[in-house]
């Protein structure tokens, strides 16, 4: 039995993200890491990366993607530009819109899309924005890619902050956003 009806409650679970790896591998016949390399990393010129794998060599899409900060920023930049990079559509624009849209209230002043987070209206970061269009990738320990379309801005944070990975939210609000708006 399910604890809640689909779409009525949210608890983040990396296992759901790992399940996506199985779907990609089943549909493409290659590992998710190989698929991402061919379809995303190579077109973007990202050649220094790693991705952990789990049992049966399943790419661990719940965590374990290792990118340099400049390449994290490039990934954010592609989403900032509706999936385009150097005149090429690397990620479908429709997917950029769909994946970064709010699909459920995630609690704690956050909303969730498809692998992207948003700050809920009324949250301290959303209140610091002229337009609440910011979306972000959230990695364990303080790894973030913040994309702020109305400011034409991507902000990357890397950290070793496993006790309070959300400290970057305050830094973003108090220093980055305060200096550009």
mmCIF file of C-alpha atoms in Angstrom:
data_model
loop_
_atom_site.group_PDB
_atom_site.id
_atom_site.type_symbol
_atom_site.label_atom_id
_atom_site.label_comp_id
_atom_site.label_asym_id
_atom_site.label_seq_id
_atom_site.Cartn_x
_atom_site.Cartn_y
_atom_site.Cartn_z
ATOM 1 C CA UNK A 1 0.000 0.000 0.000
ATOM 2 C CA UNK A 2 1.047 3.569 -0.639
ATOM 3 C CA UNK A 3 1.333 6.078 2.208
ATOM 4 C CA UNK A 4 -0.218 8.869 0.109
ATOM 5 C CA UNK A 5 -2.026 9.258 -3.169
ATOM 6 C CA UNK A 6 0.297 10.208 -6.056
ATOM 7 C CA UNK A 7 0.895 13.946 -6.271
ATOM 8 C CA UNK A 8 -0.388 14.718 -2.772
ATOM 9 C CA UNK A 9 2.748 14.419 -0.631
ATOM 10 C CA UNK A 10 6.478 14.826 -1.209
ATOM 11 C CA UNK A 11 9.515 13.266 0.382
ATOM 12 C CA UNK A 12 12.742 13.479 -1.588
ATOM 13 C CA UNK A 13 14.228 10.069 -2.299
ATOM 14 C CA UNK A 14 17.383 9.605 -4.376
ATOM 15 C CA UNK A 15 16.113 6.155 -5.312
ATOM 16 C CA UNK A 16 13.576 7.794 -7.621
ATOM 17 C CA UNK A 17 16.426 9.520 -9.449
ATOM 18 C CA UNK A 18 18.328 6.221 -9.698
ATOM 19 C CA UNK A 19 15.217 4.650 -11.207
ATOM 20 C CA UNK A 20 15.514 7.172 -14.043
ATOM 21 C CA UNK A 21 18.937 5.715 -14.825
ATOM 22 C CA UNK A 22 17.382 2.290 -15.270
ATOM 23 C CA UNK A 23 14.776 3.757 -17.615
ATOM 24 C CA UNK A 24 17.424 5.549 -19.705
ATOM 25 C CA UNK A 25 19.586 2.433 -19.883
ATOM 26 C CA UNK A 26 16.608 0.262 -20.834
ATOM 27 C CA UNK A 27 15.485 2.652 -23.592
ATOM 28 C CA UNK A 28 18.927 3.459 -25.046
ATOM 29 C CA UNK A 29 20.831 0.208 -24.551
ATOM 30 C CA UNK A 30 23.764 2.066 -23.020
ATOM 31 C CA UNK A 31 24.704 3.252 -19.567
ATOM 32 C CA UNK A 32 23.310 6.595 -18.523
ATOM 33 C CA UNK A 33 26.890 7.843 -18.195
ATOM 34 C CA UNK A 34 27.644 6.871 -21.820
ATOM 35 C CA UNK A 35 24.352 8.393 -22.991
ATOM 36 C CA UNK A 36 25.046 11.646 -21.109
ATOM 37 C CA UNK A 37 28.572 11.774 -22.495
ATOM 38 C CA UNK A 38 27.398 11.450 -26.094
ATOM 39 C CA UNK A 39 24.242 13.563 -25.889
ATOM 40 C CA UNK A 40 25.280 16.258 -23.408
ATOM 41 C CA UNK A 41 28.870 16.347 -22.223
ATOM 42 C CA UNK A 42 30.592 16.013 -25.613
ATOM 43 C CA UNK A 43 28.383 18.626 -27.326
ATOM 44 C CA UNK A 44 29.165 21.014 -24.453
ATOM 45 C CA UNK A 45 32.891 20.266 -24.538
ATOM 46 C CA UNK A 46 32.830 18.767 -21.037
ATOM 47 C CA UNK A 47 35.646 16.232 -21.011
ATOM 48 C CA UNK A 48 36.556 16.123 -17.324
ATOM 49 C CA UNK A 49 33.810 14.364 -15.423
ATOM 50 C CA UNK A 50 32.962 11.168 -13.615
ATOM 51 C CA UNK A 51 29.812 9.409 -12.540
ATOM 52 C CA UNK A 52 29.643 6.735 -9.872
ATOM 53 C CA UNK A 53 27.869 3.498 -10.641
ATOM 54 C CA UNK A 54 26.134 1.041 -8.389
ATOM 55 C CA UNK A 55 25.187 -2.612 -8.601
ATOM 56 C CA UNK A 56 25.181 -4.064 -12.117
ATOM 57 C CA UNK A 57 27.059 -0.933 -13.302
ATOM 58 C CA UNK A 58 23.846 1.122 -13.154
ATOM 59 C CA UNK A 59 24.851 4.797 -13.321
ATOM 60 C CA UNK A 60 24.064 6.325 -9.940
ATOM 61 C CA UNK A 61 21.881 9.233 -11.021
ATOM 62 C CA UNK A 62 20.790 9.896 -7.431
ATOM 63 C CA UNK A 63 24.261 11.289 -6.643
ATOM 64 C CA UNK A 64 27.831 10.773 -7.709
ATOM 65 C CA UNK A 65 28.128 13.050 -10.759
ATOM 66 C CA UNK A 66 31.501 14.768 -10.536
ATOM 67 C CA UNK A 67 31.823 18.012 -12.509
ATOM 68 C CA UNK A 68 34.178 20.952 -12.245
ATOM 69 C CA UNK A 69 32.461 24.202 -11.157
ATOM 70 C CA UNK A 70 32.951 25.701 -14.629
ATOM 71 C CA UNK A 71 31.154 22.719 -16.152
ATOM 72 C CA UNK A 72 28.377 22.959 -13.572
ATOM 73 C CA UNK A 73 27.970 26.585 -14.648
ATOM 74 C CA UNK A 74 27.900 25.532 -18.296
ATOM 75 C CA UNK A 75 25.119 23.054 -17.536
ATOM 76 C CA UNK A 76 23.161 25.844 -15.847
ATOM 77 C CA UNK A 77 23.878 28.165 -18.770
ATOM 78 C CA UNK A 78 22.351 25.670 -21.200
ATOM 79 C CA UNK A 79 19.158 25.643 -19.130
ATOM 80 C CA UNK A 80 19.272 29.437 -18.842
ATOM 81 C CA UNK A 81 19.274 29.532 -22.654
ATOM 82 C CA UNK A 82 16.367 27.139 -23.138
ATOM 83 C CA UNK A 83 18.631 24.186 -23.901
ATOM 84 C CA UNK A 84 20.771 25.914 -26.513
ATOM 85 C CA UNK A 85 24.561 25.984 -26.710
ATOM 86 C CA UNK A 86 26.538 27.627 -29.501
ATOM 87 C CA UNK A 87 23.523 27.698 -31.809
ATOM 88 C CA UNK A 88 22.598 24.047 -31.237
ATOM 89 C CA UNK A 89 19.597 22.709 -29.335
ATOM 90 C CA UNK A 90 21.371 20.354 -26.908
ATOM 91 C CA UNK A 91 18.410 19.879 -24.541
ATOM 92 C CA UNK A 92 14.859 20.195 -25.921
ATOM 93 C CA UNK A 93 13.381 23.583 -24.966
ATOM 94 C CA UNK A 94 10.145 21.881 -23.962
ATOM 95 C CA UNK A 95 12.043 19.733 -21.485
ATOM 96 C CA UNK A 96 13.745 22.793 -20.010
ATOM 97 C CA UNK A 97 10.326 24.373 -19.421
ATOM 98 C CA UNK A 98 8.672 21.202 -18.121
ATOM 99 C CA UNK A 99 11.503 20.036 -15.890
ATOM 100 C CA UNK A 100 12.062 23.407 -14.217
ATOM 101 C CA UNK A 101 8.360 24.092 -13.601
ATOM 102 C CA UNK A 102 6.850 23.455 -10.162
ATOM 103 C CA UNK A 103 5.161 20.069 -9.976
ATOM 104 C CA UNK A 104 4.784 19.670 -6.215
ATOM 105 C CA UNK A 105 5.209 21.606 -2.974
ATOM 106 C CA UNK A 106 8.304 20.056 -1.400
ATOM 107 C CA UNK A 107 7.876 21.779 1.966
ATOM 108 C CA UNK A 108 10.560 23.763 3.795
ATOM 109 C CA UNK A 109 9.963 26.750 1.483
ATOM 110 C CA UNK A 110 10.844 24.723 -1.621
ATOM 111 C CA UNK A 111 8.996 23.365 -4.611
ATOM 112 C CA UNK A 112 10.120 20.560 -6.908
ATOM 113 C CA UNK A 113 10.005 20.002 -10.640
ATOM 114 C CA UNK A 114 11.608 17.130 -12.516
ATOM 115 C CA UNK A 115 15.071 16.983 -10.923
ATOM 116 C CA UNK A 116 15.067 20.775 -10.423
ATOM 117 C CA UNK A 117 14.123 22.694 -7.281
ATOM 118 C CA UNK A 118 12.398 26.076 -6.950
ATOM 119 C CA UNK A 119 12.019 28.488 -4.031
ATOM 120 C CA UNK A 120 8.383 28.685 -2.988
ATOM 121 C CA UNK A 121 6.610 32.027 -3.070
ATOM 122 C CA UNK A 122 7.078 33.710 0.286
ATOM 123 C CA UNK A 123 10.404 32.024 1.029
ATOM 124 C CA UNK A 124 13.247 34.309 2.067
ATOM 125 C CA UNK A 125 15.134 33.778 -1.204
ATOM 126 C CA UNK A 126 12.022 34.236 -3.352
ATOM 127 C CA UNK A 127 11.283 37.458 -1.472
ATOM 128 C CA UNK A 128 14.766 38.729 -2.394
ATOM 129 C CA UNK A 129 14.007 38.339 -6.111
ATOM 130 C CA UNK A 130 12.264 40.898 -8.300
ATOM 131 C CA UNK A 131 10.816 37.912 -10.191
ATOM 132 C CA UNK A 132 10.735 34.441 -8.651
ATOM 133 C CA UNK A 133 11.996 32.549 -11.699
ATOM 134 C CA UNK A 134 15.048 30.987 -10.025
ATOM 135 C CA UNK A 135 15.447 27.218 -10.313
ATOM 136 C CA UNK A 136 18.309 25.101 -9.060
ATOM 137 C CA UNK A 137 20.020 21.737 -9.013
ATOM 138 C CA UNK A 138 20.706 20.643 -5.452
ATOM 139 C CA UNK A 139 23.528 18.234 -4.689
ATOM 140 C CA UNK A 140 24.500 16.712 -1.374
ATOM 141 C CA UNK A 141 26.736 18.726 0.932
ATOM 142 C CA UNK A 142 26.177 22.135 -0.624
ATOM 143 C CA UNK A 143 26.594 21.552 -4.356
ATOM 144 C CA UNK A 144 24.241 23.876 -6.245
ATOM 145 C CA UNK A 145 23.592 25.246 -9.704
ATOM 146 C CA UNK A 146 21.316 28.298 -9.369
ATOM 147 C CA UNK A 147 19.771 29.592 -12.604
ATOM 148 C CA UNK A 148 18.141 33.040 -12.472
ATOM 149 C CA UNK A 149 16.632 33.842 -15.891
ATOM 150 C CA UNK A 150 15.488 37.425 -15.258
ATOM 151 C CA UNK A 151 19.039 38.318 -14.195
ATOM 152 C CA UNK A 152 20.608 36.277 -17.021
ATOM 153 C CA UNK A 153 22.696 34.647 -14.303
ATOM 154 C CA UNK A 154 24.029 31.263 -13.232
ATOM 155 C CA UNK A 155 25.583 30.845 -9.780
ATOM 156 C CA UNK A 156 27.469 27.704 -8.774
ATOM 157 C CA UNK A 157 28.282 26.646 -5.240
ATOM 158 C CA UNK A 158 30.525 23.755 -4.263
ATOM 159 C CA UNK A 159 31.048 22.896 -0.633
ATOM 160 C CA UNK A 160 31.905 20.253 1.897
ATOM 161 C CA UNK A 161 29.006 21.209 4.124
ATOM 162 C CA UNK A 162 27.216 17.988 4.964
ATOM 163 C CA UNK A 163 25.743 19.262 8.230
ATOM 164 C CA UNK A 164 23.962 22.266 6.696
ATOM 165 C CA UNK A 165 24.039 22.170 2.908
ATOM 166 C CA UNK A 166 21.439 24.937 2.716
ATOM 167 C CA UNK A 167 23.864 27.631 3.910
ATOM 168 C CA UNK A 168 24.284 28.505 0.254
ATOM 169 C CA UNK A 169 20.686 29.794 0.270
ATOM 170 C CA UNK A 170 21.577 32.532 2.761
ATOM 171 C CA UNK A 171 24.771 33.395 0.902
ATOM 172 C CA UNK A 172 22.838 33.619 -2.363
ATOM 173 C CA UNK A 173 20.173 35.848 -0.798
ATOM 174 C CA UNK A 174 22.396 38.064 1.352
ATOM 175 C CA UNK A 175 25.384 38.560 -0.926
ATOM 176 C CA UNK A 176 24.786 37.554 -4.539
ATOM 177 C CA UNK A 177 21.198 38.736 -5.019
ATOM 178 C CA UNK A 178 21.691 41.766 -2.778
ATOM 179 C CA UNK A 179 24.558 42.944 -4.985
ATOM 180 C CA UNK A 180 22.858 42.580 -8.371
ATOM 181 C CA UNK A 181 19.310 43.828 -7.842
#
